[in-house]
Every structure is written in C-alpha cells, then in structure tokens.
XYZ file of C-alpha atoms in Angstrom:
326
model
C -59.132 120.996 -102.918
C -58.176 120.575 -106.578
C -57.966 123.522 -108.951
C -56.590 124.283 -112.392
C -53.650 126.641 -111.917
C -51.827 128.844 -114.435
C -48.256 127.730 -113.771
C -46.776 130.548 -115.907
C -47.965 132.727 -118.799
C -48.277 130.775 -122.027
C -50.333 128.376 -124.118
C -52.879 125.802 -122.941
C -50.110 123.503 -121.694
C -49.325 125.820 -118.764
C -52.611 124.820 -117.082
C -51.998 122.298 -114.300
C -54.379 120.491 -111.947
C -53.035 120.971 -108.415
C -54.010 120.744 -104.771
C -54.556 124.241 -103.351
C -56.031 125.649 -100.113
C -59.799 126.019 -99.913
C -61.039 129.614 -100.270
C -61.922 131.505 -97.113
C -65.302 133.225 -96.874
C -66.487 136.332 -95.056
C -69.552 136.979 -92.899
C -71.766 137.834 -95.914
C -70.319 135.149 -98.170
C -70.975 131.503 -98.907
C -68.583 128.750 -99.894
C -69.864 126.600 -102.731
C -68.927 123.080 -103.802
C -68.555 123.564 -107.557
C -70.202 121.014 -109.854
C -69.357 122.724 -113.153
C -67.699 125.829 -114.563
C -67.382 127.224 -118.089
C -64.807 128.856 -120.334
C -64.663 132.487 -121.406
C -62.263 134.386 -123.660
C -61.030 136.264 -120.607
C -59.667 132.972 -119.245
C -57.457 132.612 -122.316
C -56.164 136.162 -121.932
C -55.464 135.622 -118.232
C -53.563 132.428 -119.045
C -51.327 134.390 -121.419
C -50.658 137.071 -118.807
C -52.700 139.727 -120.610
C -55.705 140.035 -118.275
C -54.802 139.955 -114.573
C -57.389 139.009 -111.986
C -59.046 141.882 -110.090
C -58.170 142.483 -106.420
C -59.527 139.750 -104.176
C -59.689 137.081 -106.892
C -57.119 134.281 -107.201
C -54.260 135.458 -109.411
C -53.485 132.029 -110.851
C -56.851 130.205 -111.006
C -59.042 131.241 -113.968
C -62.802 130.869 -114.180
C -65.497 133.553 -114.143
C -68.612 131.471 -113.459
C -69.823 128.370 -111.680
C -72.740 126.183 -110.738
C -72.716 124.287 -107.484
C -74.128 123.576 -104.049
C -73.791 125.828 -101.010
C -71.480 124.097 -98.544
C -71.156 126.637 -95.723
C -72.034 130.254 -95.003
C -70.953 133.305 -93.038
C -72.782 134.450 -89.925
C -74.534 137.356 -91.690
C -75.830 135.368 -94.663
C -79.629 135.647 -94.760
C -81.136 133.751 -97.688
C -78.919 130.803 -98.563
C -78.522 127.502 -96.733
C -76.178 124.541 -97.163
C -77.505 122.362 -99.960
C -78.982 125.203 -102.035
C -78.237 124.952 -105.768
C -76.709 128.202 -107.015
C -74.869 129.701 -109.974
C -73.064 132.989 -110.354
C -70.286 135.246 -111.586
C -66.798 135.355 -110.125
C -63.792 137.633 -110.450
C -61.783 134.437 -110.899
C -61.152 131.069 -109.302
C -63.951 129.112 -110.985
C -61.736 126.265 -112.230
C -61.790 124.719 -108.774
C -63.706 122.352 -106.541
C -64.808 125.209 -104.278
C -65.396 128.959 -104.573
C -66.571 131.687 -102.220
C -68.591 134.804 -103.022
C -71.124 137.285 -101.624
C -74.518 135.647 -101.159
C -76.226 138.375 -103.221
C -74.101 137.393 -106.215
C -75.613 133.906 -106.152
C -78.589 132.992 -108.318
C -80.764 130.029 -107.463
C -80.629 127.438 -110.230
C -84.049 126.659 -111.728
C -84.996 122.973 -111.372
C -85.162 122.756 -115.175
C -81.372 123.235 -115.464
C -78.693 120.667 -114.685
C -75.244 121.542 -113.368
C -73.595 121.863 -116.793
C -76.409 123.987 -118.216
C -76.400 126.240 -115.161
C -72.640 126.746 -115.399
C -73.101 127.966 -118.980
C -75.518 130.720 -117.923
C -73.919 133.436 -115.746
C -71.225 135.087 -117.864
C -72.878 134.644 -121.266
C -76.443 135.527 -120.315
C -75.601 138.294 -117.851
C -73.196 139.898 -120.327
C -75.851 139.673 -123.046
C -78.584 141.063 -120.773
C -76.371 143.945 -119.672
C -75.254 144.774 -123.226
C -78.728 144.609 -124.753
C -80.793 146.394 -122.134
C -78.779 147.992 -119.332
C -76.190 149.527 -121.718
C -77.808 149.205 -125.141
C -81.365 150.296 -124.258
C -82.840 147.864 -126.785
C -86.619 148.096 -127.061
C -89.296 145.778 -128.486
C -89.342 146.209 -132.245
C -85.722 147.382 -132.310
C -82.966 145.796 -134.380
C -79.623 144.556 -133.035
C -76.531 143.377 -134.924
C -74.541 140.701 -133.104
C -70.929 139.936 -133.953
C -69.506 136.487 -133.073
C -73.084 135.264 -132.886
C -72.079 131.615 -132.414
C -70.190 132.351 -129.188
C -71.626 131.833 -125.731
C -72.537 135.509 -125.403
C -73.775 135.602 -129.003
C -76.137 132.638 -128.692
C -77.451 134.047 -125.405
C -77.983 137.532 -126.849
C -79.796 136.180 -129.908
C -82.261 134.321 -127.707
C -82.815 137.162 -125.244
C -83.359 139.703 -128.015
C -85.942 137.455 -129.647
C -87.861 136.872 -126.425
C -87.861 140.643 -125.819
C -89.526 141.277 -129.172
C -86.460 142.707 -130.908
C -85.032 141.592 -134.245
C -81.492 140.191 -134.324
C -79.090 140.070 -137.263
C -76.227 137.629 -136.753
C -72.655 137.497 -138.056
C -70.348 134.466 -138.107
C -67.291 133.644 -140.234
C -67.933 129.888 -140.156
C -70.311 128.401 -142.736
C -71.110 125.537 -140.369
C -71.883 127.916 -137.520
C -74.072 130.049 -139.782
C -76.006 126.921 -140.714
C -76.467 126.006 -137.059
C -77.639 129.515 -136.203
C -80.198 129.305 -138.997
C -81.344 125.915 -137.670
C -82.034 127.649 -134.344
C -84.411 129.912 -136.252
C -82.059 132.873 -136.032
C -82.097 134.699 -139.337
C -80.717 136.545 -141.146
C -77.142 135.342 -140.643
C -74.303 136.871 -142.669
C -70.638 136.129 -143.318
C -68.686 139.217 -142.163
C -66.230 138.663 -145.037
C -68.930 138.771 -147.730
C -68.916 141.620 -150.308
C -71.407 144.380 -149.686
C -71.874 143.378 -146.051
C -72.999 146.780 -144.806
C -75.564 147.118 -147.587
C -76.928 143.630 -146.862
C -77.279 144.380 -143.166
C -78.979 147.714 -143.761
C -81.387 146.095 -146.194
C -82.215 143.333 -143.710
C -82.774 145.937 -141.003
C -84.975 148.086 -143.190
C -82.595 151.034 -143.227
C -80.216 150.632 -140.295
C -79.795 148.893 -136.949
C -80.530 150.465 -133.583
C -77.839 148.622 -131.651
C -74.584 146.762 -132.295
C -73.252 144.337 -129.680
C -69.589 143.990 -130.630
C -67.368 141.239 -129.237
C -64.606 141.796 -131.817
C -63.346 145.371 -131.627
C -61.102 146.838 -134.320
C -62.110 144.636 -137.262
C -65.789 145.451 -136.782
C -65.487 149.197 -136.246
C -66.000 150.290 -139.848
C -69.062 148.190 -140.590
C -70.569 149.125 -137.223
C -70.569 152.807 -138.134
C -71.948 152.092 -141.604
C -74.924 150.011 -140.514
C -76.107 152.011 -137.500
C -79.202 154.113 -137.927
C -79.270 157.713 -136.727
C -79.127 157.728 -132.940
C -77.788 154.171 -132.873
C -75.589 152.641 -130.193
C -72.525 150.399 -130.083
C -71.928 148.349 -126.941
C -68.334 147.131 -126.991
C -68.044 143.855 -125.087
C -64.719 142.523 -126.402
C -61.651 143.414 -128.440
C -60.592 140.007 -129.754
C -59.552 141.503 -133.112
C -57.749 144.510 -131.611
C -58.432 147.591 -129.521
C -57.106 150.438 -131.692
C -59.110 152.065 -134.490
C -59.025 155.202 -136.617
C -62.323 156.982 -136.081
C -64.193 159.486 -138.238
C -65.594 161.578 -135.422
C -67.688 163.655 -137.806
C -69.679 160.523 -138.708
C -70.407 159.868 -135.032
C -71.553 163.454 -134.721
C -73.736 163.488 -137.843
C -75.461 160.217 -136.963
C -75.585 161.082 -133.239
C -74.086 157.721 -132.345
C -73.266 156.476 -128.854
C -70.361 154.130 -128.078
C -70.427 152.367 -124.703
C -67.836 149.986 -123.310
C -68.651 147.347 -120.726
C -66.748 144.813 -118.608
C -68.375 142.808 -115.827
C -65.282 141.419 -114.129
C -63.779 144.652 -112.809
C -66.993 146.333 -111.645
C -67.459 147.207 -107.973
C -69.307 144.549 -105.996
C -72.313 146.859 -105.518
C -72.792 147.157 -109.290
C -72.390 143.417 -109.770
C -74.997 142.707 -107.106
C -77.444 145.163 -108.702
C -76.976 143.473 -112.081
C -77.366 140.004 -110.551
C -80.633 140.980 -108.859
C -82.037 142.531 -112.067
C -81.009 139.429 -114.005
C -82.672 137.219 -111.390
C -85.956 139.097 -111.794
C -86.019 139.405 -115.569
C -84.066 136.509 -117.083
C -83.946 133.571 -114.655
C -87.748 133.017 -114.953
C -87.282 132.678 -118.730
C -84.587 130.061 -118.143
C -86.882 128.264 -115.712
C -89.708 128.160 -118.256
C -87.465 126.924 -121.059
C -87.941 129.997 -123.257
C -84.194 130.567 -122.936
C -81.625 127.773 -122.978
C -77.831 127.879 -122.856
C -76.141 126.455 -125.939
C -73.412 124.001 -124.923
C -70.748 122.939 -127.391
C -69.101 120.262 -125.242
C -68.596 119.149 -121.641
C -65.133 118.062 -120.483
C -63.713 117.120 -117.072
C -61.864 119.791 -115.099
C -58.600 117.945 -115.719
C -59.051 118.579 -119.467
C -58.952 122.372 -119.106
C -55.950 122.608 -121.453
C -57.863 120.713 -124.143
C -60.831 123.027 -123.646
C -58.643 126.130 -123.982
C -57.094 124.808 -127.187
C -60.558 124.246 -128.662
C -61.695 127.770 -127.833
C -58.499 129.311 -129.201
C -59.119 127.434 -132.446
C -62.673 128.875 -132.533
C -64.116 125.360 -132.634
C -66.938 125.978 -130.205
C -70.552 126.764 -131.001
C -71.832 128.101 -127.708
C -70.208 127.343 -124.377
C -67.472 124.910 -123.378
C -68.217 123.528 -119.913
C -65.851 121.882 -117.437
C -67.419 119.257 -115.197
C -66.114 119.076 -111.614
C -66.485 115.495 -110.372
C-alpha cells in the first residue's frame, strides 16, 4: 500500500509517498481501506521529531484520524462487516491507504457525511467534546472561552457548545478568520492582541467565564486566570505557544480554579473506547441531523501532504485540512 512516510525529522519536505507493508490486524480489530484523513498539529510535531508515536502505532507514518470502508476483520469482531463506512481516531498511521484498529474505536459514518467530511470529524470533535464536557464539565447556560477558535478543534467546540446551550467567546489573531467566525454566527470574537482583552472578555461573559479551552499554552496563561470566574476551569489541550509559565498559585487558590490537562493520543485503549462510545451516543446523532458540521478549509490528495503541512504551519487554515486517498 502507499503511505506518507517521515523520512527524517525536519520540515514539510521530509514527507515522502512510499510503498509500505499493509498493517496487520488482531482478532478484535478491523482493517479499513482509507478514503480520507486529516491534519492535526500533532502531525507537524511528529514530523519534526518532537512528538513520537505511542507504542503500537507506526513510528514514521503520521495521521491521527481517518474515514474509510471496512475491508476485513478479526475473528472476534462482532458489529462491523466488510463494506461498512467508518471513521475513527488512531495513534498514528492515518496518512495511508489502509489502517487497522479495534472495532470499538470505529464510529459508523452518518449517511449525511461524505468521506472528506467524515475524516474531519474524529480528532477535532472528540477533542472538543472531551474538553468541554468530560474534562470541563460545561453546563447549559455556562460560558466558555475558546483560544484558536478558527482551528479544527476550535470550530468544532464552538458548534458543540452552542448546541449544548452554552455561550462561547472566541479568540483569533487573524482579522479574516474573525470575520468568518462571525459569519458562522459565533459572537463575540476578539483579537487576543487587543488592548484590554481580559476586561472585554469579562464584560462579554457578564463577570467571568466558567471554562477556558486552551490550545495555546504559555501565551494564554495570564489572560486565562484573569477572565475565569470563581470556581472556573482551564482545560489545556495544546501548548503551541510554549509549555512553561510562571504561576501565581495564590490566585488559583483564591478563585478556587481547576487546571486540567488532556491528550487523546496516549490514553489507554480502554479510555479511548469509552470516549468513542460516549461520543457515538451524544455527538454523532447531531452530525447525522446536520446540527453539527465539520468546517473544512481545503481538500488535497495524499501525495500533497507536504503542501498541506506547510499551509498548517503558516496558520493558513480555517478549520480542517483534509487529505483525500484515491
């Protein structure tokens, strides 16, 4: 089969399309013919040698999600059959014509979603769902601040929060992306570099936010603490801007704040399956009905993975970048 391989740590040019062996699959696993996959920031870090694949995942093939058709199955697989349309999360290996994974990690693709749309769902929407509700305990009527709101996770979280009856406040450095977020009906949207940002956010929230979903890390730490209401929570999803901060612990104590970190990729398979099943019950029906929809920036062929990586590194994308597997 063909796959995009990281030939050595480095820039986008180290990605090469090669012939590699097909993945094996165990008795409770299925092998899937991939129709599309999608980019994530973790792929860029892995390409640079800064985020190694977890045990059991291909060390040199990036890709954390897929959409495709079940090709074959292990002898203890119960629910899935060859020909079933599925999507799901991976520890790696998604930039390939075939992947294998536990059947309980697979989600049936609603008939309302095509291959490219389905490929844009798993990582962004499951990360958002986990951060908002499983980790962040967001409730109807609550307020959430979302950093990097124009990203795949950001656009997913904004939609999910709205459907759940919560109020979202969005941040984006790009004027064009802020305009596009507003066109989606997602307001208010602020520039994180604007003067008096914390005061503006607190005013928009009516005093303070209940939850911050932070994809940035160090650069956002100060404003996060300022805008959180008493008893508020930070769910740290990414550290794109850095992972080291100087913290005023007395402020966390006075405001009774909670800081929670979360990573999907390295979780034990049992936890991933539990999250996938909860997501299937609570979010997939909303995708099927059209109340939620993945935001896709562009679709490129698998062979253009280097071009896709360059675009994401330049922060060009609004929503997800999808790779089509022909």
